[in-house]
mmCIF file of C-alpha atoms in Angstrom:
data_model
loop_
_atom_site.group_PDB
_atom_site.id
_atom_site.type_symbol
_atom_site.label_atom_id
_atom_site.label_comp_id
_atom_site.label_asym_id
_atom_site.label_seq_id
_atom_site.Cartn_x
_atom_site.Cartn_y
_atom_site.Cartn_z
ATOM 1 C CA UNK A 1 -36.576 -23.614 73.486
ATOM 2 C CA UNK A 2 -33.347 -23.314 71.623
ATOM 3 C CA UNK A 3 -32.318 -20.906 69.136
ATOM 4 C CA UNK A 4 -29.440 -19.235 67.297
ATOM 5 C CA UNK A 5 -29.213 -15.721 68.204
ATOM 6 C CA UNK A 6 -27.656 -12.819 65.889
ATOM 7 C CA UNK A 7 -24.869 -11.186 67.668
ATOM 8 C CA UNK A 8 -26.642 -7.961 68.087
ATOM 9 C CA UNK A 9 -29.320 -10.211 70.367
ATOM 10 C CA UNK A 10 -27.270 -12.058 72.126
ATOM 11 C CA UNK A 11 -26.537 -12.067 76.028
ATOM 12 C CA UNK A 12 -23.231 -12.817 76.925
ATOM 13 C CA UNK A 13 -22.843 -15.148 80.173
ATOM 14 C CA UNK A 14 -19.616 -14.658 81.705
ATOM 15 C CA UNK A 15 -17.974 -14.590 85.378
ATOM 16 C CA UNK A 16 -14.443 -13.933 85.256
ATOM 17 C CA UNK A 17 -14.179 -15.421 88.761
ATOM 18 C CA UNK A 18 -14.912 -18.915 86.911
ATOM 19 C CA UNK A 19 -12.693 -18.724 83.647
ATOM 20 C CA UNK A 20 -9.858 -20.821 83.160
ATOM 21 C CA UNK A 21 -7.497 -21.957 80.299
ATOM 22 C CA UNK A 22 -7.929 -25.404 79.249
ATOM 23 C CA UNK A 23 -6.784 -27.631 76.425
ATOM 24 C CA UNK A 24 -9.248 -31.033 75.699
ATOM 25 C CA UNK A 25 -7.254 -34.170 74.698
ATOM 26 C CA UNK A 26 -8.672 -37.223 73.011
ATOM 27 C CA UNK A 27 -9.061 -40.687 73.870
ATOM 28 C CA UNK A 28 -5.982 -41.252 71.568
ATOM 29 C CA UNK A 29 -4.255 -38.324 72.805
ATOM 30 C CA UNK A 30 -4.750 -35.801 69.770
ATOM 31 C CA UNK A 31 -5.873 -32.302 71.154
ATOM 32 C CA UNK A 32 -9.001 -30.277 70.016
ATOM 33 C CA UNK A 33 -7.918 -27.353 68.090
ATOM 34 C CA UNK A 34 -9.610 -24.115 66.363
ATOM 35 C CA UNK A 35 -8.193 -23.688 63.329
ATOM 36 C CA UNK A 36 -6.283 -20.708 62.779
ATOM 37 C CA UNK A 37 -7.139 -19.704 66.251
ATOM 38 C CA UNK A 38 -10.721 -19.070 65.216
ATOM 39 C CA UNK A 39 -13.178 -17.710 63.080
ATOM 40 C CA UNK A 40 -13.895 -21.223 61.314
ATOM 41 C CA UNK A 41 -13.591 -25.066 61.949
ATOM 42 C CA UNK A 42 -12.460 -27.069 64.483
ATOM 43 C CA UNK A 43 -10.404 -30.342 64.435
ATOM 44 C CA UNK A 44 -8.396 -32.866 66.571
ATOM 45 C CA UNK A 45 -5.252 -33.002 64.879
ATOM 46 C CA UNK A 46 -2.788 -31.608 67.142
ATOM 47 C CA UNK A 47 -0.433 -33.865 69.097
ATOM 48 C CA UNK A 48 0.199 -30.960 71.695
ATOM 49 C CA UNK A 49 -1.810 -28.378 73.440
ATOM 50 C CA UNK A 50 -0.237 -24.749 71.484
ATOM 51 C CA UNK A 51 -2.447 -21.119 71.388
ATOM 52 C CA UNK A 52 -4.877 -22.924 68.650
ATOM 53 C CA UNK A 53 -5.399 -25.963 71.511
ATOM 54 C CA UNK A 54 -6.157 -23.336 74.411
ATOM 55 C CA UNK A 55 -9.366 -22.632 75.166
ATOM 56 C CA UNK A 56 -10.893 -20.001 77.654
ATOM 57 C CA UNK A 57 -13.753 -21.944 79.604
ATOM 58 C CA UNK A 58 -16.372 -19.727 81.418
ATOM 59 C CA UNK A 59 -18.028 -21.612 84.086
ATOM 60 C CA UNK A 60 -21.868 -20.023 83.763
ATOM 61 C CA UNK A 61 -22.417 -20.057 87.193
ATOM 62 C CA UNK A 62 -19.037 -19.024 88.363
ATOM 63 C CA UNK A 63 -17.030 -21.030 91.176
ATOM 64 C CA UNK A 64 -15.410 -24.643 90.944
ATOM 65 C CA UNK A 65 -16.514 -26.530 87.574
ATOM 66 C CA UNK A 66 -18.681 -29.090 88.520
ATOM 67 C CA UNK A 67 -19.944 -31.831 86.731
ATOM 68 C CA UNK A 68 -23.281 -30.873 84.847
ATOM 69 C CA UNK A 69 -22.382 -27.309 85.002
ATOM 70 C CA UNK A 70 -23.237 -25.071 81.910
ATOM 71 C CA UNK A 71 -20.174 -23.382 79.973
ATOM 72 C CA UNK A 72 -19.474 -21.130 77.040
ATOM 73 C CA UNK A 73 -15.651 -21.912 75.558
ATOM 74 C CA UNK A 74 -13.738 -19.095 73.655
ATOM 75 C CA UNK A 75 -10.459 -20.268 71.233
ATOM 76 C CA UNK A 76 -7.489 -17.708 71.080
ATOM 77 C CA UNK A 77 -9.291 -15.353 68.354
ATOM 78 C CA UNK A 78 -12.023 -14.552 70.944
ATOM 79 C CA UNK A 79 -14.363 -16.582 68.710
ATOM 80 C CA UNK A 80 -17.322 -19.062 70.722
ATOM 81 C CA UNK A 81 -17.030 -22.680 70.190
ATOM 82 C CA UNK A 82 -20.171 -23.698 68.771
ATOM 83 C CA UNK A 83 -22.648 -26.585 67.801
ATOM 84 C CA UNK A 84 -23.779 -25.716 64.503
ATOM 85 C CA UNK A 85 -27.792 -26.254 64.481
ATOM 86 C CA UNK A 86 -27.668 -26.589 68.192
ATOM 87 C CA UNK A 87 -26.411 -30.343 67.927
ATOM 88 C CA UNK A 88 -27.674 -33.260 66.046
ATOM 89 C CA UNK A 89 -27.051 -36.144 63.456
ATOM 90 C CA UNK A 90 -25.609 -33.266 60.987
ATOM 91 C CA UNK A 91 -23.914 -31.020 63.524
ATOM 92 C CA UNK A 92 -20.470 -29.926 62.814
ATOM 93 C CA UNK A 93 -18.520 -28.254 66.227
ATOM 94 C CA UNK A 94 -16.640 -24.427 64.760
ATOM 95 C CA UNK A 95 -15.273 -21.450 66.490
ATOM 96 C CA UNK A 96 -16.899 -18.902 64.877
ATOM 97 C CA UNK A 97 -19.338 -17.194 66.758
ATOM 98 C CA UNK A 98 -18.955 -13.351 68.515
ATOM 99 C CA UNK A 99 -21.514 -14.001 71.021
ATOM 100 C CA UNK A 100 -22.864 -16.653 72.822
ATOM 101 C CA UNK A 101 -26.311 -17.776 72.543
ATOM 102 C CA UNK A 102 -27.832 -21.622 73.132
ATOM 103 C CA UNK A 103 -25.803 -23.120 70.393
ATOM 104 C CA UNK A 104 -22.434 -21.893 72.249
ATOM 105 C CA UNK A 105 -23.642 -23.607 75.667
ATOM 106 C CA UNK A 106 -22.667 -26.987 76.599
ATOM 107 C CA UNK A 107 -22.801 -28.972 79.726
ATOM 108 C CA UNK A 108 -19.814 -30.563 81.314
ATOM 109 C CA UNK A 109 -20.515 -34.007 82.292
ATOM 110 C CA UNK A 110 -17.617 -35.562 84.893
ATOM 111 C CA UNK A 111 -17.278 -39.454 83.149
ATOM 112 C CA UNK A 112 -16.723 -41.860 85.947
ATOM 113 C CA UNK A 113 -18.251 -40.010 88.845
ATOM 114 C CA UNK A 114 -19.819 -36.503 89.921
ATOM 115 C CA UNK A 115 -18.690 -33.408 91.697
ATOM 116 C CA UNK A 116 -15.921 -31.212 90.679
ATOM 117 C CA UNK A 117 -14.299 -31.465 87.081
ATOM 118 C CA UNK A 118 -10.204 -30.920 88.091
ATOM 119 C CA UNK A 119 -7.527 -31.121 85.889
ATOM 120 C CA UNK A 120 -6.591 -34.467 84.274
ATOM 121 C CA UNK A 121 -10.338 -35.899 84.646
ATOM 122 C CA UNK A 122 -11.957 -36.767 81.888
ATOM 123 C CA UNK A 123 -15.362 -35.424 80.716
ATOM 124 C CA UNK A 124 -17.685 -34.962 77.945
ATOM 125 C CA UNK A 125 -19.550 -31.924 76.291
ATOM 126 C CA UNK A 126 -23.121 -32.043 75.909
ATOM 127 C CA UNK A 127 -24.997 -29.520 73.887
ATOM 128 C CA UNK A 128 -27.185 -27.453 75.759
ATOM 129 C CA UNK A 129 -30.181 -27.259 73.175
ATOM 130 C CA UNK A 130 -30.716 -30.996 71.938
ATOM 131 C CA UNK A 131 -28.453 -33.259 74.399
ATOM 132 C CA UNK A 132 -26.202 -34.387 71.648
ATOM 133 C CA UNK A 133 -22.403 -34.892 72.692
ATOM 134 C CA UNK A 134 -19.306 -33.862 71.047
ATOM 135 C CA UNK A 135 -17.215 -36.227 69.300
ATOM 136 C CA UNK A 136 -13.442 -36.199 67.779
ATOM 137 C CA UNK A 137 -14.054 -38.586 65.123
ATOM 138 C CA UNK A 138 -12.203 -41.634 65.256
ATOM 139 C CA UNK A 139 -11.084 -40.557 68.645
ATOM 140 C CA UNK A 140 -9.173 -37.889 67.097
ATOM 141 C CA UNK A 141 -6.571 -37.101 63.849
ATOM 142 C CA UNK A 142 -10.125 -36.008 62.360
ATOM 143 C CA UNK A 143 -12.918 -33.847 62.601
ATOM 144 C CA UNK A 144 -14.911 -32.464 65.670
ATOM 145 C CA UNK A 145 -18.595 -32.737 65.536
ATOM 146 C CA UNK A 146 -21.696 -32.646 68.004
ATOM 147 C CA UNK A 147 -23.817 -35.662 66.776
ATOM 148 C CA UNK A 148 -23.673 -38.260 69.557
ATOM 149 C CA UNK A 149 -26.547 -39.362 71.755
ATOM 150 C CA UNK A 150 -24.314 -40.977 74.630
ATOM 151 C CA UNK A 151 -20.560 -40.241 75.515
ATOM 152 C CA UNK A 152 -17.926 -43.332 74.952
ATOM 153 C CA UNK A 153 -14.406 -43.390 74.299
ATOM 154 C CA UNK A 154 -14.406 -41.025 71.286
ATOM 155 C CA UNK A 155 -16.536 -38.331 73.413
ATOM 156 C CA UNK A 156 -14.392 -38.406 76.260
ATOM 157 C CA UNK A 157 -11.602 -35.897 76.546
ATOM 158 C CA UNK A 158 -9.055 -35.142 79.533
ATOM 159 C CA UNK A 159 -9.303 -31.882 80.622
ATOM 160 C CA UNK A 160 -5.822 -29.849 80.522
ATOM 161 C CA UNK A 161 -5.544 -27.222 82.970
ATOM 162 C CA UNK A 162 -2.871 -24.177 81.935
#
Protein backbone atom coordinates (compact mmCIF):
# COMPACT_ATOMS: atom_id res chain seq x y z
CA UNK A 1 0.00 0.00 0.00
CA UNK A 2 1.34 3.42 -0.93
CA UNK A 3 1.31 6.37 1.36
CA UNK A 4 2.93 9.73 1.72
CA UNK A 5 5.62 9.90 4.37
CA UNK A 6 6.84 12.60 6.70
CA UNK A 7 10.41 13.67 6.08
CA UNK A 8 11.48 12.18 9.42
CA UNK A 9 10.08 8.76 8.49
CA UNK A 10 11.24 8.59 4.87
CA UNK A 11 13.68 6.11 3.49
CA UNK A 12 15.86 7.77 0.88
CA UNK A 13 16.80 5.37 -1.87
CA UNK A 14 20.03 6.60 -3.42
CA UNK A 15 22.71 4.71 -5.26
CA UNK A 16 25.28 7.29 -6.32
CA UNK A 17 26.50 4.98 -9.10
CA UNK A 18 23.04 5.13 -10.65
CA UNK A 19 22.62 8.93 -10.59
CA UNK A 20 22.39 10.88 -13.87
CA UNK A 21 21.69 14.50 -14.80
CA UNK A 22 18.75 14.58 -17.19
CA UNK A 23 16.19 16.83 -18.79
CA UNK A 24 12.81 15.73 -20.13
CA UNK A 25 11.60 17.21 -23.42
CA UNK A 26 7.90 17.05 -24.25
CA UNK A 27 6.27 15.99 -27.49
CA UNK A 28 6.20 19.59 -28.76
CA UNK A 29 9.72 20.44 -27.60
CA UNK A 30 9.08 22.07 -24.24
CA UNK A 31 11.09 21.08 -21.18
CA UNK A 32 9.83 19.95 -17.80
CA UNK A 33 10.82 22.64 -15.30
CA UNK A 34 10.87 22.92 -11.51
CA UNK A 35 9.64 26.49 -11.09
CA UNK A 36 12.31 28.53 -9.30
CA UNK A 37 14.59 25.49 -9.20
CA UNK A 38 12.30 23.59 -6.83
CA UNK A 39 10.30 23.90 -3.68
CA UNK A 40 6.97 24.18 -5.50
CA UNK A 41 5.25 23.71 -8.83
CA UNK A 42 6.44 21.91 -11.95
CA UNK A 43 5.47 22.96 -15.45
CA UNK A 44 6.54 22.41 -19.07
CA UNK A 45 7.08 25.97 -20.26
CA UNK A 46 10.84 26.17 -20.95
CA UNK A 47 12.09 26.09 -24.53
CA UNK A 48 15.62 25.01 -23.60
CA UNK A 49 17.14 23.12 -20.69
CA UNK A 50 18.77 25.19 -17.96
CA UNK A 51 19.34 24.60 -14.26
CA UNK A 52 15.59 24.53 -13.49
CA UNK A 53 15.04 21.92 -16.25
CA UNK A 54 17.88 19.65 -15.11
CA UNK A 55 17.04 16.86 -12.68
CA UNK A 56 19.14 14.26 -10.93
CA UNK A 57 17.69 10.87 -11.82
CA UNK A 58 18.43 8.21 -9.22
CA UNK A 59 18.05 4.68 -10.57
CA UNK A 60 17.00 2.88 -7.40
CA UNK A 61 18.57 -0.43 -8.35
CA UNK A 62 21.78 1.16 -9.66
CA UNK A 63 23.48 0.20 -12.88
CA UNK A 64 22.17 1.13 -16.32
CA UNK A 65 18.74 2.69 -16.59
CA UNK A 66 16.37 0.01 -17.89
CA UNK A 67 12.73 0.16 -18.85
CA UNK A 68 10.74 -0.69 -15.74
CA UNK A 69 13.34 0.63 -13.28
CA UNK A 70 12.07 2.60 -10.30
CA UNK A 71 13.58 6.09 -10.00
CA UNK A 72 13.50 9.25 -7.95
CA UNK A 73 14.09 12.65 -9.53
CA UNK A 74 15.41 15.70 -7.68
CA UNK A 75 15.46 19.28 -8.94
CA UNK A 76 18.33 21.74 -8.55
CA UNK A 77 17.19 22.73 -5.03
CA UNK A 78 17.48 19.08 -3.94
CA UNK A 79 13.72 18.62 -3.56
CA UNK A 80 12.10 15.45 -4.89
CA UNK A 81 9.64 15.31 -7.75
CA UNK A 82 6.27 14.11 -6.43
CA UNK A 83 2.98 12.93 -7.89
CA UNK A 84 0.57 14.38 -5.34
CA UNK A 85 -1.76 11.74 -3.90
CA UNK A 86 0.52 9.15 -5.53
CA UNK A 87 -1.02 9.92 -8.95
CA UNK A 88 -4.68 9.90 -9.87
CA UNK A 89 -7.50 11.93 -11.41
CA UNK A 90 -6.62 15.12 -9.50
CA UNK A 91 -2.86 14.61 -9.12
CA UNK A 92 -0.48 17.44 -9.92
CA UNK A 93 3.30 17.12 -10.10
CA UNK A 94 5.44 19.26 -7.80
CA UNK A 95 9.10 19.31 -6.80
CA UNK A 96 8.79 20.15 -3.13
CA UNK A 97 9.58 17.09 -1.01
CA UNK A 98 12.63 16.91 1.23
CA UNK A 99 12.67 13.09 1.31
CA UNK A 100 11.52 10.29 -0.94
CA UNK A 101 8.65 7.94 -0.18
CA UNK A 102 6.15 6.14 -2.39
CA UNK A 103 4.63 9.30 -3.93
CA UNK A 104 8.11 10.40 -5.07
CA UNK A 105 8.89 7.13 -6.88
CA UNK A 106 8.26 6.54 -10.58
CA UNK A 107 8.82 3.72 -13.03
CA UNK A 108 10.63 4.61 -16.27
CA UNK A 109 8.83 3.03 -19.23
CA UNK A 110 10.72 3.01 -22.53
CA UNK A 111 8.37 3.84 -25.40
CA UNK A 112 8.58 1.55 -28.41
CA UNK A 113 10.80 -1.06 -26.85
CA UNK A 114 12.39 -2.49 -23.78
CA UNK A 115 15.85 -2.76 -22.28
CA UNK A 116 18.35 0.01 -21.64
CA UNK A 117 17.14 3.61 -21.84
CA UNK A 118 19.65 5.85 -23.61
CA UNK A 119 19.75 9.62 -24.12
CA UNK A 120 17.48 10.40 -27.07
CA UNK A 121 15.05 7.60 -26.23
CA UNK A 122 11.39 8.32 -25.57
CA UNK A 123 10.02 7.34 -22.19
CA UNK A 124 7.06 7.73 -19.88
CA UNK A 125 7.02 8.16 -16.10
CA UNK A 126 4.53 5.93 -14.33
CA UNK A 127 3.63 6.53 -10.69
CA UNK A 128 4.79 3.82 -8.35
CA UNK A 129 1.60 3.94 -6.29
CA UNK A 130 -1.27 4.08 -8.74
CA UNK A 131 0.15 3.41 -12.20
CA UNK A 132 -0.97 6.79 -13.52
CA UNK A 133 1.34 8.52 -16.00
CA UNK A 134 2.96 11.94 -15.85
CA UNK A 135 1.55 14.27 -18.55
CA UNK A 136 2.63 17.62 -19.96
CA UNK A 137 -0.82 19.06 -20.60
CA UNK A 138 -1.25 20.03 -24.25
CA UNK A 139 2.09 18.42 -25.04
CA UNK A 140 3.89 21.27 -23.29
CA UNK A 141 3.68 25.00 -22.55
CA UNK A 142 1.52 24.33 -19.51
CA UNK A 143 0.95 22.28 -16.39
CA UNK A 144 2.43 18.91 -15.52
CA UNK A 145 0.13 16.39 -13.85
CA UNK A 146 0.07 12.66 -13.07
CA UNK A 147 -3.45 11.73 -14.07
CA UNK A 148 -3.34 9.64 -17.26
CA UNK A 149 -4.06 5.93 -17.44
CA UNK A 150 -1.88 5.20 -20.48
CA UNK A 151 1.03 6.87 -22.27
CA UNK A 152 0.31 8.71 -25.53
CA UNK A 153 2.01 11.77 -27.07
CA UNK A 154 1.51 14.15 -24.15
CA UNK A 155 2.79 11.50 -21.69
CA UNK A 156 5.95 10.83 -23.72
CA UNK A 157 9.23 12.58 -22.98
CA UNK A 158 12.61 12.48 -24.68
CA UNK A 159 15.37 11.54 -22.25
CA UNK A 160 18.05 14.23 -22.61
CA UNK A 161 21.33 13.38 -20.90
CA UNK A 162 23.85 15.97 -19.66
